[in-house]
Amino acid sequence: MTDSMHLIKEGFVKFFGDSSIWILYILAIVVLIYKKRKQDQDLIFKPLILMLLTIFNPLFAEMIVKIAGFENRYHRFLWILIYFIIIAYAMVSLIEQIKGIGKKVLCTVFCIILIIVFGNPCFFGQMYSYKPAENVYFTSDEILDISTLLHSEGKKEPLVLYSGWLINNYRTYDPSVKSFLPRSAYESFTSHTEEEMMKAPNVSKYIKALGSVYIYQNTEAVRPEVFRTIVEAYEIDYIVSKQGSVISQYLETTGLTVLGTTKSMIVWKVS
């Protein structure tokens, strides 16, 4: 129960960040309840009650998240609230009820002010560092540079060991590259301690060895020559690491060659 409450609270904070727009969502629900229209009950209130009884219910939230595989992405469930549509719908409904053009205009201006005050333009937010696109592909220049290196030897579907932001962002630009670690596997590692993962019965000892070094950065866990033998056995083509990181220093001792570097990353050639 306590874990579920923490999960819901953490998801709420992660989703809304430093914005107070959720206050307008609650006010919008209150306005629509006050209006007592049957169409609102069918389209808004019944689905909302169902969500409150299931995915936002502390009794079931944790279980549902595990079934859906959303351990680290519970905040995405909050998109189901479509709060921005509900807020807009309530405001339009309120404006429609007001008689007189002048009063409608004043109410519209007031609603806009509320959105500005309680909302938070994404470029001014603190949770995510939004910025204008660096190129026509709407991804970072670094991903383009990494992609160029990974395809520089002509391999059509290279198998690559990378983690972190690359697992989440790289394949949206270049799906022809195969990630050795699926996102679900990476999230399993990052949501558990190394000790817990080492005890996992359904994970092979070789994957555990790679995880110890590459994800947990425990470079003492596996000898460099053993690490290289494992990545060669899995036919991994390239490994990506951050320049100056513990992993990069470790990979230097394995005998792997540097295929190339980008602004902050190193691409290692396995064979």
Coordinates of C-alpha atoms in Angstrom, one line a residue:
M1 CA 0.0 0.0 0.0
T2 CA 2.8 2.4 1.0
D3 CA 4.8 1.5 -2.1
S4 CA 1.7 2.1 -4.3
M5 CA 1.1 5.5 -2.7
H6 CA 4.8 6.4 -3.3
L7 CA 4.5 5.2 -6.9
I8 CA 1.5 7.4 -7.6
K9 CA 3.0 10.4 -5.9
E10 CA 6.3 10.0 -7.7
G11 CA 4.5 9.6 -11.1
F12 CA 2.4 12.7 -10.4
V13 CA 5.5 14.8 -9.6
K14 CA 7.4 13.5 -12.6
F15 CA 4.5 14.1 -15.0
F16 CA 3.4 17.6 -13.9
G17 CA 6.9 18.8 -12.8
D18 CA 6.9 22.4 -11.6
S19 CA 3.6 23.2 -13.3
S20 CA 0.4 23.8 -11.3
I21 CA -1.9 23.1 -14.3
W22 CA -3.4 20.2 -12.3
I23 CA -5.2 22.7 -10.2
L24 CA -7.1 23.8 -13.3
Y25 CA -7.9 20.2 -14.0
I26 CA -9.6 19.8 -10.6
L27 CA -11.4 23.1 -11.1
A28 CA -12.6 21.9 -14.5
I29 CA -13.9 18.7 -13.1
V30 CA -15.8 20.7 -10.4
V31 CA -17.3 23.0 -13.1
L32 CA -18.5 20.0 -15.1
I33 CA -19.9 18.3 -12.1
Y34 CA -21.9 21.5 -11.2
K35 CA -23.3 21.6 -14.8
K36 CA -24.7 18.0 -14.4
R37 CA -24.9 17.2 -18.1
K38 CA -25.4 13.5 -19.0
Q39 CA -23.0 13.7 -21.9
D40 CA -20.2 14.7 -19.5
Q41 CA -21.0 11.7 -17.3
D42 CA -20.6 9.3 -20.1
L43 CA -17.5 10.9 -21.7
I44 CA -15.7 12.1 -18.6
F45 CA -16.9 11.0 -15.2
K46 CA -17.5 7.3 -15.8
P47 CA -14.0 6.8 -17.3
L48 CA -12.5 8.9 -14.6
I49 CA -14.2 6.8 -11.8
L50 CA -12.9 3.7 -13.5
M51 CA -9.4 5.0 -13.6
L52 CA -9.6 6.0 -9.9
L53 CA -10.7 2.5 -9.0
T54 CA -7.9 0.8 -11.0
I55 CA -4.6 2.5 -12.2
F56 CA -4.8 5.3 -9.7
N57 CA -6.0 3.1 -6.8
P58 CA -3.2 2.4 -4.3
L59 CA -4.6 -1.1 -3.8
F60 CA -4.1 -2.0 -7.5
A61 CA -1.6 0.5 -9.0
E62 CA 1.6 -1.4 -8.2
M63 CA 0.1 -4.7 -9.5
I64 CA -1.1 -3.1 -12.8
V65 CA 2.2 -1.4 -13.3
K66 CA 4.1 -4.7 -13.0
I67 CA 1.7 -6.4 -15.4
A68 CA 2.0 -3.6 -18.0
G69 CA 5.8 -3.4 -17.5
F70 CA 5.7 0.3 -16.6
E71 CA 7.8 0.2 -13.5
N72 CA 9.8 3.3 -14.4
R73 CA 7.1 4.9 -16.6
Y74 CA 4.1 5.0 -14.4
H75 CA 3.7 8.7 -15.0
R76 CA 2.7 7.9 -18.6
F77 CA -0.6 6.6 -17.3
L78 CA -1.5 10.3 -16.4
W79 CA -1.8 11.0 -20.1
I80 CA -5.1 9.0 -19.9
L81 CA -6.5 11.9 -17.9
I82 CA -6.3 14.1 -21.1
Y83 CA -6.3 17.0 -18.6
F84 CA -5.6 19.6 -21.3
I85 CA -8.7 18.6 -23.2
I86 CA -10.9 18.6 -20.0
I87 CA -9.7 22.0 -19.0
A88 CA -10.4 23.5 -22.5
Y89 CA -13.8 21.7 -22.6
A90 CA -14.8 23.1 -19.2
M91 CA -13.7 26.6 -20.2
V92 CA -15.6 26.6 -23.5
S93 CA -18.7 25.2 -21.7
L94 CA -18.4 28.0 -19.2
I95 CA -18.0 30.7 -21.8
E96 CA -21.0 29.4 -23.8
Q97 CA -23.3 29.8 -20.8
I98 CA -22.4 33.5 -20.4
K99 CA -24.7 35.9 -22.2
G100 CA -23.4 39.0 -24.0
I101 CA -20.4 39.4 -26.2
G102 CA -18.6 41.7 -23.8
K103 CA -18.9 39.2 -20.9
K104 CA -17.8 36.3 -23.1
V105 CA -14.7 38.2 -24.1
L106 CA -13.9 39.0 -20.5
C107 CA -14.4 35.4 -19.5
T108 CA -12.2 34.2 -22.4
V109 CA -9.4 36.6 -21.3
F110 CA -9.8 35.4 -17.7
C111 CA -9.5 31.8 -18.8
I112 CA -6.3 32.6 -20.9
I113 CA -4.8 34.3 -17.8
L114 CA -5.6 31.2 -15.7
I115 CA -3.8 29.0 -18.2
I116 CA -0.8 31.3 -18.3
V117 CA -0.6 31.5 -14.5
F118 CA -1.2 27.9 -13.7
G119 CA 0.4 26.4 -16.8
N120 CA 4.1 26.5 -17.6
P121 CA 5.4 26.9 -21.2
C122 CA 7.6 23.9 -21.9
F123 CA 10.6 26.0 -22.8
F124 CA 10.5 27.6 -19.3
G125 CA 10.0 24.3 -17.4
Q126 CA 12.5 22.9 -15.0
M127 CA 11.7 19.2 -15.3
Y128 CA 12.8 18.9 -18.9
S129 CA 15.3 20.9 -20.8
Y130 CA 13.4 21.5 -24.0
K131 CA 15.2 23.4 -26.7
P132 CA 14.8 24.1 -30.5
A133 CA 15.7 21.3 -32.8
E134 CA 19.4 21.0 -33.8
N135 CA 18.6 19.6 -37.2
V136 CA 15.8 18.6 -39.6
Y137 CA 15.6 15.1 -38.0
F138 CA 14.5 16.6 -34.7
T139 CA 17.2 14.7 -32.8
S140 CA 20.5 15.7 -31.3
D141 CA 23.6 16.1 -33.6
E142 CA 25.3 13.6 -31.3
I143 CA 22.9 10.8 -32.3
L144 CA 23.5 11.7 -36.0
D145 CA 27.3 11.4 -35.4
I146 CA 26.9 8.1 -33.6
S147 CA 24.7 6.8 -36.4
T148 CA 27.3 7.8 -39.0
L149 CA 30.0 5.8 -37.1
L150 CA 27.8 2.7 -36.5
H151 CA 27.1 2.5 -40.3
S152 CA 30.6 3.5 -41.4
E153 CA 31.7 -0.1 -42.0
G154 CA 28.6 -0.9 -44.1
K155 CA 26.9 -3.2 -41.6
K156 CA 23.1 -3.1 -42.3
E157 CA 21.9 -4.0 -38.8
P158 CA 24.8 -3.7 -36.4
L159 CA 24.3 -5.1 -32.9
V160 CA 25.2 -2.4 -30.4
L161 CA 25.7 -2.3 -26.6
Y162 CA 24.6 1.0 -25.3
S163 CA 22.4 2.2 -22.4
G164 CA 20.8 5.2 -20.8
W165 CA 19.5 8.0 -23.0
L166 CA 20.6 6.2 -26.2
I167 CA 18.3 3.2 -25.5
N168 CA 15.4 5.6 -25.2
N169 CA 16.3 8.0 -28.0
Y170 CA 18.6 6.5 -30.6
R171 CA 16.2 3.9 -32.2
T172 CA 13.5 6.6 -32.7
Y173 CA 15.9 8.0 -35.3
D174 CA 17.7 4.9 -36.6
P175 CA 15.7 1.6 -36.1
S176 CA 18.1 -0.3 -38.3
V177 CA 20.5 -0.6 -35.3
K178 CA 19.8 -3.5 -33.0
S179 CA 20.2 -2.8 -29.3
F180 CA 21.8 -5.7 -27.5
L181 CA 19.9 -4.6 -24.3
P182 CA 16.2 -4.1 -24.9
R183 CA 14.7 -1.2 -23.0
S184 CA 12.9 -3.5 -20.7
A185 CA 16.1 -5.4 -19.8
Y186 CA 17.9 -2.1 -19.2
E187 CA 15.1 -0.9 -16.9
S188 CA 15.2 -4.2 -15.0
F189 CA 18.9 -3.6 -14.3
T190 CA 18.4 0.1 -13.3
S191 CA 15.4 -0.6 -11.1
H192 CA 17.3 -3.2 -9.0
T193 CA 20.6 -3.2 -7.2
E194 CA 23.5 -5.2 -8.5
E195 CA 23.2 -7.7 -5.7
E196 CA 19.5 -8.2 -6.5
M197 CA 20.2 -8.8 -10.2
M198 CA 23.0 -11.2 -9.4
K199 CA 20.5 -13.4 -7.6
A200 CA 17.9 -13.2 -10.4
P201 CA 17.3 -16.8 -11.5
N202 CA 16.1 -16.0 -15.1
V203 CA 19.2 -14.0 -16.1
S204 CA 22.2 -15.8 -17.5
K205 CA 25.5 -15.4 -15.8
Y206 CA 27.0 -13.8 -18.9
I207 CA 24.4 -11.1 -19.0
K208 CA 24.9 -10.5 -15.3
A209 CA 28.6 -10.1 -16.0
L210 CA 28.0 -7.5 -18.7
G211 CA 25.5 -5.7 -16.5
S212 CA 27.9 -5.6 -13.6
V213 CA 30.5 -3.9 -15.7
Y214 CA 28.5 -1.8 -18.2
I215 CA 25.5 -0.8 -16.1
Y216 CA 26.7 -0.9 -12.5
Q217 CA 30.2 0.1 -13.4
N218 CA 31.7 -2.5 -11.2
T219 CA 34.9 -3.0 -13.3
E220 CA 36.3 -5.3 -10.6
A221 CA 33.6 -7.9 -11.2
V222 CA 34.9 -9.2 -14.6
R223 CA 38.4 -9.4 -15.9
P224 CA 38.8 -7.4 -19.2
E225 CA 39.7 -10.4 -21.3
V226 CA 36.6 -12.2 -20.0
F227 CA 34.4 -9.2 -20.8
R228 CA 35.8 -9.2 -24.4
T229 CA 35.2 -12.9 -24.8
I230 CA 31.6 -12.5 -23.7
V231 CA 30.8 -9.6 -26.1
E232 CA 32.4 -11.5 -28.9
A233 CA 30.4 -14.6 -28.1
Y234 CA 27.2 -12.6 -28.3
E235 CA 28.4 -11.2 -31.7
I236 CA 28.1 -7.6 -30.5
D237 CA 29.5 -5.3 -33.2
Y238 CA 30.0 -2.1 -31.3
I239 CA 29.9 -0.7 -27.8
V240 CA 29.1 3.0 -27.0
S241 CA 30.5 4.7 -23.8
K242 CA 30.8 8.2 -22.5
Q243 CA 34.2 9.8 -22.9
G244 CA 36.2 9.9 -19.7
S245 CA 33.9 7.5 -17.9
V246 CA 34.9 4.5 -15.8
I247 CA 33.5 2.2 -18.6
S248 CA 35.7 3.9 -21.2
Q249 CA 38.8 3.5 -19.1
Y250 CA 37.9 -0.2 -18.6
L251 CA 37.2 -0.8 -22.3
E252 CA 40.7 0.5 -23.1
T253 CA 42.1 -2.5 -21.1
T254 CA 40.0 -5.0 -23.1
G255 CA 41.9 -4.5 -26.3
L256 CA 38.9 -3.1 -28.2
T257 CA 39.7 -0.5 -30.9
V258 CA 38.1 2.9 -31.1
L259 CA 36.0 3.2 -34.2
G260 CA 35.5 6.9 -33.6
T261 CA 34.4 9.6 -31.2
T262 CA 31.6 12.2 -31.1
K263 CA 31.1 15.3 -28.9
S264 CA 30.9 13.2 -25.7
M265 CA 30.8 9.5 -26.7
I266 CA 33.2 6.9 -27.9
V267 CA 32.2 4.1 -30.3
W268 CA 34.3 0.9 -29.7
K269 CA 34.7 -1.8 -32.4
V270 CA 34.5 -5.3 -31.0
S271 CA 35.7 -7.3 -34.0

